[in-house]
Short mmCIF file of C-alpha atoms and ligand atoms in Angstrom, two decimals:
data_model
loop_
_atom_site.label_atom_id
_atom_site.label_comp_id
_atom_site.label_asym_id
_atom_site.label_seq_id
_atom_site.Cartn_x
_atom_site.Cartn_y
_atom_site.Cartn_z
CA MET A 21 71.99 149.05 101.49
CA SER A 22 74.24 151.24 104.34
CA ALA A 23 76.82 149.64 106.98
CA GLY A 24 76.85 151.22 110.52
CA ALA A 25 78.87 150.25 113.37
CA ASN A 26 76.07 147.74 114.50
CA THR A 27 76.71 145.26 111.78
CA ASP A 28 75.19 141.70 111.72
CA TYR A 29 78.27 139.85 111.42
CA ASP A 30 82.17 140.86 111.91
CA TYR A 31 83.23 139.11 108.66
CA ILE A 32 81.15 137.61 105.86
CA VAL A 33 83.14 135.25 103.86
CA ILE A 34 81.76 134.56 100.03
CA GLY A 35 82.16 131.28 98.63
CA GLY A 36 82.04 128.06 100.58
CA GLY A 37 84.96 126.36 98.63
CA PHE A 38 87.95 124.68 100.48
CA TYR A 39 89.37 128.24 100.59
CA GLY A 40 86.23 130.01 101.91
CA CYS A 41 85.60 127.25 104.48
CA CYS A 42 88.97 127.37 105.86
CA LEU A 43 89.06 131.19 105.61
CA ALA A 44 85.67 130.99 107.95
CA LEU A 45 86.92 128.53 110.39
CA PHE A 46 90.36 130.96 110.49
CA LEU A 47 88.37 134.11 111.39
CA ARG A 48 86.35 132.27 114.28
CA SER A 49 89.68 132.33 116.10
CA ILE A 50 89.19 135.99 116.61
CA SER A 51 85.00 136.28 116.30
CA ALA A 52 82.19 134.25 116.95
CA ARG A 53 80.28 136.61 114.51
CA VAL A 54 81.27 135.00 111.08
CA LEU A 55 78.81 134.21 108.30
CA LEU A 56 79.86 131.65 105.30
CA VAL A 57 77.43 132.36 102.14
CA GLU A 58 77.67 129.53 99.47
CA ALA A 59 75.82 130.07 96.27
CA GLY A 60 75.47 126.17 95.73
CA PRO A 61 73.40 123.59 97.82
CA VAL A 62 76.60 122.18 99.33
CA LEU A 63 79.61 123.18 100.30
CA MET A 64 82.93 122.82 98.02
CA ASP A 65 81.20 121.84 94.72
CA ARG A 66 82.94 123.73 92.25
CA ALA A 67 86.92 123.88 91.57
CA SER A 68 87.37 122.29 95.31
CA ARG A 69 85.62 119.27 93.77
CA VAL A 70 86.79 119.37 90.21
CA ASN A 71 90.11 119.40 89.86
CA GLN A 72 93.30 116.78 89.64
CA ALA A 73 93.42 116.18 93.04
CA ARG A 74 96.99 116.52 93.04
CA VAL A 75 98.71 117.27 96.24
CA HIS A 76 101.32 119.00 94.87
CA THR A 77 105.24 118.42 95.84
CA GLY A 78 106.27 120.65 93.17
CA PHE A 79 107.62 118.27 90.61
CA HIS A 80 104.70 119.73 88.24
CA TYR A 81 106.56 123.28 88.40
CA PRO A 82 110.24 123.07 87.02
CA ARG A 83 109.88 126.09 85.02
CA SER A 84 108.89 128.02 88.41
CA ALA A 85 111.55 127.42 91.39
CA ALA A 86 109.41 129.61 93.47
CA THR A 87 106.30 127.49 93.33
CA ALA A 88 108.34 124.12 93.28
CA VAL A 89 109.95 124.85 96.69
CA LYS A 90 106.88 126.36 98.26
CA SER A 91 104.86 123.20 97.15
CA MET A 92 107.88 120.82 98.74
CA LEU A 93 107.28 122.78 102.01
CA LEU A 94 103.40 123.32 102.00
CA HIS A 95 102.64 119.84 100.90
CA ARG A 96 104.18 118.44 104.16
CA ARG A 97 101.81 120.65 105.95
CA PHE A 98 99.20 119.87 104.23
CA LEU A 99 99.81 115.94 104.71
CA ALA A 100 100.22 116.63 108.59
CA ASP A 101 97.16 118.84 109.13
CA PHE A 102 94.45 116.79 106.65
CA PRO A 103 96.25 113.30 106.90
CA GLU A 104 92.54 111.85 106.89
CA ALA A 105 92.00 113.15 103.23
CA VAL A 106 95.25 112.10 101.82
CA VAL A 107 95.91 109.21 99.57
CA GLY A 108 99.19 108.09 98.93
CA ASP A 109 98.42 104.17 97.94
CA PHE A 110 100.29 104.73 94.60
CA GLN A 111 103.64 105.62 93.05
CA MET A 112 103.82 108.60 91.00
CA LEU A 113 105.74 108.59 87.75
CA TYR A 114 107.42 111.68 86.23
CA ALA A 115 108.33 110.86 82.56
CA ILE A 116 110.24 113.31 80.41
CA ALA A 117 109.49 113.67 76.74
CA ARG A 118 112.21 113.48 74.41
CA ARG A 119 110.56 116.16 72.09
CA ARG A 120 108.73 119.47 72.96
CA SER A 121 109.42 118.95 76.64
CA LYS A 122 110.79 122.54 78.32
CA VAL A 123 112.95 120.71 80.59
CA THR A 124 115.42 117.90 80.06
CA ALA A 125 115.34 114.76 81.92
CA LYS A 126 118.90 115.70 83.44
CA LYS A 127 117.88 119.19 84.55
CA PHE A 128 114.61 117.94 86.02
CA HIS A 129 116.46 115.47 87.81
CA ARG A 130 119.07 117.76 89.20
CA MET A 131 116.80 120.41 90.06
CA PHE A 132 114.55 118.28 92.37
CA ARG A 133 117.33 116.16 93.63
CA ASP A 134 119.28 119.62 94.63
CA MET A 135 115.92 120.49 96.23
CA GLY A 136 116.16 117.69 98.40
CA ALA A 137 112.52 116.16 96.87
CA PRO A 138 111.87 112.73 97.05
CA ILE A 139 112.91 111.65 93.40
CA GLU A 140 114.92 108.28 92.10
CA LEU A 141 115.21 106.85 88.72
CA ALA A 142 112.14 104.51 87.97
CA GLY A 143 112.55 100.82 88.32
CA ALA A 144 112.61 98.82 85.11
CA GLY A 145 109.35 97.37 85.60
CA HIS A 146 107.77 101.01 85.46
CA ARG A 147 110.10 102.02 82.51
CA VAL A 148 109.00 99.59 80.20
CA LEU A 149 105.22 100.83 80.41
CA PHE A 150 106.58 103.76 78.47
CA ASP A 151 107.76 104.21 74.55
CA ALA A 152 111.33 104.74 74.71
CA ASP A 153 111.46 106.77 71.32
CA ARG A 154 109.16 109.38 72.98
CA ILE A 155 110.23 109.18 76.59
CA GLU A 156 113.91 110.09 77.55
CA GLU A 157 113.50 109.36 81.10
CA VAL A 158 111.35 108.07 83.93
CA PHE A 159 111.46 109.09 87.75
CA ALA A 160 109.51 107.54 90.44
CA CYS A 161 108.67 110.40 92.74
CA ARG A 162 106.63 110.55 95.85
CA GLU A 163 103.46 112.39 95.30
CA VAL A 164 99.69 111.99 96.66
CA ALA A 165 96.23 112.72 95.91
CA PHE A 166 93.28 114.24 98.00
CA ASP A 167 89.83 113.11 98.49
CA HIS A 168 87.55 116.33 98.01
CA ARG A 169 84.66 114.47 99.76
CA ILE A 170 87.04 113.74 103.12
CA LEU A 171 88.23 117.02 102.88
CA GLY A 172 84.62 118.71 102.66
CA ARG A 173 83.38 116.59 105.39
CA LEU A 174 86.11 117.54 107.68
CA VAL A 175 85.52 121.30 106.79
CA GLY A 176 81.91 120.76 107.12
CA GLU A 177 82.07 119.11 110.69
CA ARG A 178 84.61 121.94 111.80
CA LEU A 179 82.50 124.57 110.71
CA THR A 180 79.52 123.08 112.73
CA ALA A 181 81.65 122.35 115.75
CA ALA A 182 82.93 125.87 115.53
CA GLY A 183 79.15 127.20 115.55
CA ILE A 184 79.76 129.24 112.10
CA ASP A 185 76.48 130.41 110.22
CA VAL A 186 76.31 128.71 107.06
CA ARG A 187 73.85 129.95 104.48
CA LEU A 188 73.86 127.40 101.28
CA SER A 189 72.05 127.97 98.23
CA THR A 190 72.22 131.75 99.02
CA ALA A 191 74.09 133.91 96.42
CA VAL A 192 75.53 137.05 97.40
CA THR A 193 74.03 139.36 94.24
CA GLY A 194 75.21 142.74 95.48
CA LEU A 195 78.05 144.05 97.47
CA ALA A 196 78.17 147.74 98.77
CA ASP A 197 81.58 148.65 100.30
CA HIS A 198 81.46 151.43 102.71
CA ARG A 199 85.19 151.86 103.78
CA SER A 200 83.81 151.37 107.51
CA GLY A 201 82.07 148.18 106.63
CA VAL A 202 80.05 146.45 104.12
CA VAL A 203 76.34 145.27 102.97
CA ALA A 204 75.91 142.10 100.92
CA ARG A 205 72.55 141.79 99.06
CA LEU A 206 71.61 138.13 99.06
CA SER A 207 69.84 136.24 96.69
CA ASP A 208 66.42 135.72 98.94
CA GLY A 209 66.33 139.51 98.76
CA SER A 210 67.88 140.27 102.25
CA ASP A 211 70.61 142.32 103.24
CA VAL A 212 73.53 141.42 105.84
CA SER A 213 76.21 143.83 106.84
CA ALA A 214 79.49 142.97 108.15
CA GLY A 215 82.56 144.63 109.01
CA TYR A 216 84.50 142.75 106.14
CA ALA A 217 83.54 140.76 103.35
CA PHE A 218 86.11 138.43 101.94
CA ASN A 219 85.42 137.35 98.01
CA ILE A 220 86.55 133.76 97.92
CA THR A 221 84.65 132.85 94.89
CA TYR A 222 87.56 131.79 92.88
CA SER A 223 86.42 132.29 88.96
CA GLN A 224 83.74 134.74 90.26
CA ILE A 225 85.78 137.12 92.26
CA ASN A 226 85.99 139.76 89.48
CA ALA A 227 82.10 139.15 88.71
CA LEU A 228 81.80 140.20 92.44
CA LEU A 229 84.06 142.96 92.79
CA ALA A 230 82.37 144.71 89.87
CA LYS A 231 79.33 144.38 91.64
CA ALA A 232 81.16 146.31 94.49
CA ASP A 233 82.18 148.93 91.72
CA LEU A 234 85.78 147.80 93.09
CA PRO A 235 88.90 147.49 90.79
CA PRO A 236 89.27 143.83 89.18
CA ALA A 237 92.35 141.31 89.58
CA ARG A 238 94.15 140.48 86.35
CA LEU A 239 92.95 136.85 85.78
CA LYS A 240 92.30 134.43 83.20
CA HIS A 241 90.13 131.64 82.98
CA GLU A 242 89.52 128.48 80.89
CA ILE A 243 87.14 125.86 80.92
CA ALA A 244 88.80 122.67 81.80
CA GLU A 245 87.30 119.06 80.92
CA LEU A 246 88.75 116.07 83.45
CA ALA A 247 88.08 112.88 82.02
CA LEU A 248 87.39 110.16 84.22
CA ILE A 249 88.37 106.65 83.76
CA THR A 250 88.99 103.22 85.08
CA PRO A 251 92.50 102.66 84.32
CA PRO A 252 94.05 99.77 82.53
CA PRO A 253 95.55 96.88 85.00
CA GLU A 254 99.05 98.08 84.12
CA LEU A 255 98.58 101.30 85.75
CA GLU A 256 96.81 99.98 88.99
CA ARG A 257 98.69 101.68 92.29
CA LEU A 258 100.40 103.97 89.63
CA GLY A 259 100.24 107.68 88.53
CA VAL A 260 101.79 109.17 85.63
CA THR A 261 102.73 112.61 84.51
CA VAL A 262 104.57 113.34 81.17
CA MET A 263 106.37 116.80 81.10
CA ASP A 264 106.94 119.47 80.42
CA GLY A 265 105.09 121.07 77.85
CA PRO A 266 101.88 119.65 75.74
CA PHE A 267 101.25 116.14 77.29
CA PHE A 268 99.44 114.46 79.70
CA SER A 269 98.71 113.28 83.43
CA ALA A 270 96.76 110.12 84.76
CA MET A 271 96.17 109.73 88.39
CA PRO A 272 93.87 108.65 90.95
CA TYR A 273 90.83 110.66 91.65
CA PRO A 274 90.17 109.26 95.02
CA ALA A 275 86.79 110.67 95.78
CA GLU A 276 85.37 108.26 92.85
CA LYS A 277 87.71 105.47 93.20
CA LEU A 278 89.02 106.67 89.18
CA TYR A 279 91.57 108.18 87.53
CA SER A 280 91.37 111.53 86.05
CA LEU A 281 93.04 111.63 82.26
CA THR A 282 93.93 115.55 81.77
CA HIS A 283 95.97 116.65 78.54
CA VAL A 284 97.52 120.11 78.27
CA ARG A 285 96.20 120.53 74.59
CA TYR A 286 92.65 119.10 75.18
CA THR A 287 91.65 119.77 78.76
CA PRO A 288 91.61 123.45 77.79
CA HIS A 289 88.21 123.73 76.00
CA ASP A 290 88.24 127.97 76.00
CA SER A 291 90.32 130.24 77.71
CA TRP A 292 89.81 133.96 78.14
CA ALA A 293 91.01 137.03 79.73
CA ASP A 294 88.68 137.97 82.65
CA ASN A 295 86.03 140.32 81.86
CA PRO A 296 82.87 139.55 83.56
CA ALA A 297 81.08 142.30 81.84
CA ALA A 298 81.47 140.24 78.58
CA ARG A 299 81.44 137.07 80.04
CA ASP A 300 80.39 135.41 83.41
CA PRO A 301 82.46 132.69 83.98
CA TYR A 302 79.95 130.12 85.59
CA ALA A 303 77.05 131.54 82.91
CA HIS A 304 79.73 130.69 80.31
CA LEU A 305 80.52 127.24 81.56
CA ALA A 306 76.76 126.46 81.96
CA ALA A 307 75.79 127.42 78.39
CA TYR A 308 78.99 125.77 77.12
CA GLN A 309 78.25 123.16 74.68
CA ARG A 310 79.97 120.20 76.07
CA GLU A 311 81.73 117.96 73.52
CA SER A 312 84.20 115.55 75.22
CA ARG A 313 87.98 115.51 73.88
CA TYR A 314 88.73 112.15 75.98
CA ALA A 315 89.19 110.47 72.35
CA PHE A 316 92.03 113.19 71.56
CA MET A 317 93.45 112.75 75.02
CA ARG A 318 93.63 109.37 74.82
CA ARG A 319 95.02 108.88 71.24
CA ASP A 320 97.99 111.51 72.03
CA ALA A 321 98.77 109.90 75.39
CA GLN A 322 99.01 106.12 74.32
CA LEU A 323 101.87 106.95 72.06
CA TYR A 324 103.75 107.96 75.40
CA LEU A 325 102.34 105.24 77.58
CA PRO A 326 100.87 102.26 75.06
CA CYS A 327 99.13 100.41 78.00
CA LEU A 328 96.22 103.71 78.26
CA ALA A 329 94.60 101.70 75.12
CA GLY A 330 93.06 99.63 78.16
CA ALA A 331 91.62 102.77 79.85
CA GLU A 332 87.66 102.39 80.06
CA TYR A 333 86.14 106.13 79.98
CA ARG A 334 83.62 106.62 82.25
CA ARG A 335 82.46 110.58 82.18
CA SER A 336 84.03 113.89 82.05
CA ILE A 337 83.83 116.75 84.59
CA TYR A 338 84.26 120.19 83.75
CA GLU A 339 85.10 123.42 85.61
CA VAL A 340 86.32 127.02 84.94
CA LYS A 341 90.12 127.12 86.12
CA THR A 342 91.19 130.77 86.72
CA VAL A 343 94.93 131.45 87.21
CA LEU A 344 96.88 134.88 87.40
CA ILE A 345 97.53 136.58 84.04
CA LYS A 346 101.24 136.93 85.42
CA ASN A 347 101.81 133.48 85.81
CA GLU A 348 100.81 132.27 82.24
CA GLY A 349 104.41 131.89 81.01
CA ASP A 350 105.90 130.00 84.26
CA ASP A 351 103.10 127.83 85.34
CA GLY A 352 103.46 129.10 88.98
CA ARG A 353 100.39 129.08 91.44
CA PRO A 354 100.62 131.56 94.24
CA ILE A 355 97.65 132.86 95.61
CA LEU A 356 96.03 136.38 94.87
CA TYR A 357 95.63 138.42 97.82
CA HIS A 358 93.60 141.46 96.29
CA ARG A 359 92.53 144.47 98.30
CA SER A 360 91.86 147.56 96.19
CA PRO A 361 91.77 150.55 97.33
CA GLU A 362 93.83 149.91 100.37
CA ALA A 363 91.00 151.10 102.67
CA SER A 364 88.71 148.83 101.03
CA ARG A 365 86.51 146.36 103.46
CA VAL A 366 86.34 143.62 100.50
CA ILE A 367 89.10 141.42 100.30
CA SER A 368 89.63 138.76 97.70
CA VAL A 369 91.51 135.90 97.70
CA LEU A 370 92.19 133.33 94.66
CA GLY A 371 93.60 130.02 95.80
CA GLY A 372 96.19 128.76 93.41
CA LYS A 373 95.99 125.20 94.37
CA ILE A 374 94.72 123.36 97.67
CA ASP A 375 97.96 123.19 99.83
CA ASN A 376 98.18 126.91 99.26
CA ILE A 377 95.75 127.53 102.18
CA TYR A 378 98.89 128.49 104.30
CA ASP A 379 99.35 131.17 102.25
CA LEU A 380 95.92 132.67 102.56
CA PHE A 381 96.45 132.33 106.37
CA GLU A 382 99.68 134.23 106.15
CA ALA A 383 98.09 136.86 103.90
CA VAL A 384 95.24 137.68 105.90
CA ARG A 385 97.11 137.40 109.30
CA GLY A 386 99.24 140.03 107.43
CA SER A 387 96.58 142.53 106.91
CA GLY A 388 97.30 144.17 110.45
CA GLY A 389 95.10 144.91 113.48
CA ALA A 390 92.89 142.10 114.71
CA PHE A 391 93.81 139.85 112.22
CA GLY A 392 97.17 139.53 113.60
CA ALA A 393 95.95 137.11 116.47
CA LEU A 394 94.19 134.85 114.05
CA ASP A 395 95.19 131.17 114.32
CA THR A 396 94.41 127.88 112.78
CA GLY A 397 92.95 125.85 115.73
CA HIS A 398 89.38 125.54 114.10
CA VAL A 399 90.80 125.16 110.52
CA PHE A 400 92.65 121.97 112.00
CA GLY A 401 90.07 120.71 114.33
CA ARG A 402 92.09 121.62 117.10
CA VAL A 403 89.49 123.67 119.13
CA HIS A 404 85.98 123.22 119.99
CA ALA A 405 83.57 125.95 120.41
C1 FAD B 513 90.71 121.83 86.11
C2 FAD B 513 91.21 122.07 87.65
C3 FAD B 513 92.58 121.31 88.02
C4 FAD B 513 93.01 121.84 89.22
N1 FAD B 513 94.00 120.88 89.50
C5 FAD B 513 94.35 120.88 91.04
C6 FAD B 513 95.34 119.96 91.70
O1 FAD B 513 95.35 118.86 91.09
N2 FAD B 513 95.79 120.35 92.95
C7 FAD B 513 95.33 121.36 93.59
O2 FAD B 513 96.04 121.57 94.64
N3 FAD B 513 94.62 122.34 93.07
C8 FAD B 513 94.24 122.08 91.64
N4 FAD B 513 93.20 122.87 91.31
C9 FAD B 513 93.17 124.53 91.70
C10 FAD B 513 92.13 124.07 92.99
O3 FAD B 513 91.08 123.44 92.42
C11 FAD B 513 91.71 125.74 93.57
O4 FAD B 513 93.03 126.25 93.99
C12 FAD B 513 90.78 125.34 94.77
O5 FAD B 513 90.05 124.51 94.72
C13 FAD B 513 90.39 127.01 94.87
O6 FAD B 513 89.33 126.52 96.07
P1 FAD B 513 88.29 127.80 96.45
O7 FAD B 513 87.61 127.42 97.57
O8 FAD B 513 88.72 129.15 96.03
O9 FAD B 513 87.13 127.81 95.03
P2 FAD B 513 85.91 126.95 94.81
O10 FAD B 513 85.80 125.71 95.11
O11 FAD B 513 85.58 127.08 93.10
O12 FAD B 513 85.18 127.75 95.52
C14 FAD B 513 84.50 128.89 95.30
C15 FAD B 513 82.98 128.96 96.01
O13 FAD B 513 82.46 130.24 95.47
C16 FAD B 513 81.01 130.30 95.30
N5 FAD B 513 80.22 131.23 94.77
C17 FAD B 513 80.63 131.76 93.60
N6 FAD B 513 80.00 132.89 93.64
C18 FAD B 513 79.33 133.49 94.71
C19 FAD B 513 78.55 134.40 95.11
N7 FAD B 513 78.27 135.21 94.56
N8 FAD B 513 78.00 134.05 96.03
C20 FAD B 513 78.26 132.86 96.87
N9 FAD B 513 78.80 131.95 96.67
C21 FAD B 513 79.79 132.51 95.43
C22 FAD B 513 80.85 129.07 94.68
O14 FAD B 513 79.82 128.31 94.57
C23 FAD B 513 81.98 127.91 95.06
O15 FAD B 513 81.43 126.89 96.03
C24 FAD B 513 92.76 122.86 90.07
C25 FAD B 513 91.68 123.64 89.71
C26 FAD B 513 90.71 123.44 88.46
C27 FAD B 513 89.60 124.12 88.03
#
């Protein structure tokens, strides 16, 4: 595999999740020669589908002020740029546990009130849902969810309108970084050359870097279970998050008109520091014996929110969740922008959460050269090819 000046494409984006799709659209603003390669048969079917669907306002991060403030700012942009995919017809309640919480109700309230976040004490009708011995305080917070199906349809339509080549059911199985360009080996046996490759494969980032003999990023993975439930009538038009420690969340999962139930103690089934040579994240998930922990999740959660006894379990969905090792302690979710060595033509980006997509735009634009002229017109459907 060798890359010369006459490449097939200017940019190959590897990974057709929300981040890869948006990046391909972003790159389209400076080149018509963009290829998006996705291993699966459809776009946005991995972490961009299997997640809690929360558009983070920041309340989730009382231990990472930087992430909380950033979420406050970014979620507003996400709401303005993808309004069709936003579902806000419910009230989110954040409840602070009396014991084992890493934040007190007073501190939580003060932090977000001072930040100008949409928070107030919950009304009596909502407080009564919680066990008063276990819950110190309940706050009514403005937080919304996203519908991954609508988001996927939007970016799919925009990729088509922008005339971007998309290859589905095609994995990148080899990658050569020649410093003047890259050559990707595809699962159909063909080679494709480009000026740059963007590795936007989330939990597979290091697996792909290893194929290119490039240094890995410091990542940690976990197999996460989201239980999908029909909520009890008391929770209709409500979402609940109990903070801040080994607690749980029950909130709308709009794409299936169900709720997800996740629990800090039971949702992660298995976690490990990344080492693709020893354990490929996708292969590990595929081979993993999935035994739902829904019963444990609900048993503990209903101690705090008794009406959960009336929830109806539908099924569980599983995905590998990948975070930066440096954010294990504070729960922060910045993006990873990884280009090592500096002259490498392979650039990897890990999306921490959906609305961090704006950080991706900033990071790539900041790479200098032609990237300085990038704009988001195609991403937000404001330009047509
Ligand atoms: C359990 C869980 C809960 C979460 N909850 C939230 C939440 O509530 N709110 C929030 O904002 N964020 C949440 N996140 C984070 C969010 O889902 C991710 O930040 C986001 O989806 C990352 O998008 P992505 O495109 O980078 O990854 P993905 O959607 O995983 O896309 C990566 C793509 O790369 C493809 N790929 C991999 N290897 C190759 C290869 N070799 N060749 C070609 N293609 C390849 C995959 O098939 C996949 O489609 C959660 C994540 C998880 C896992």
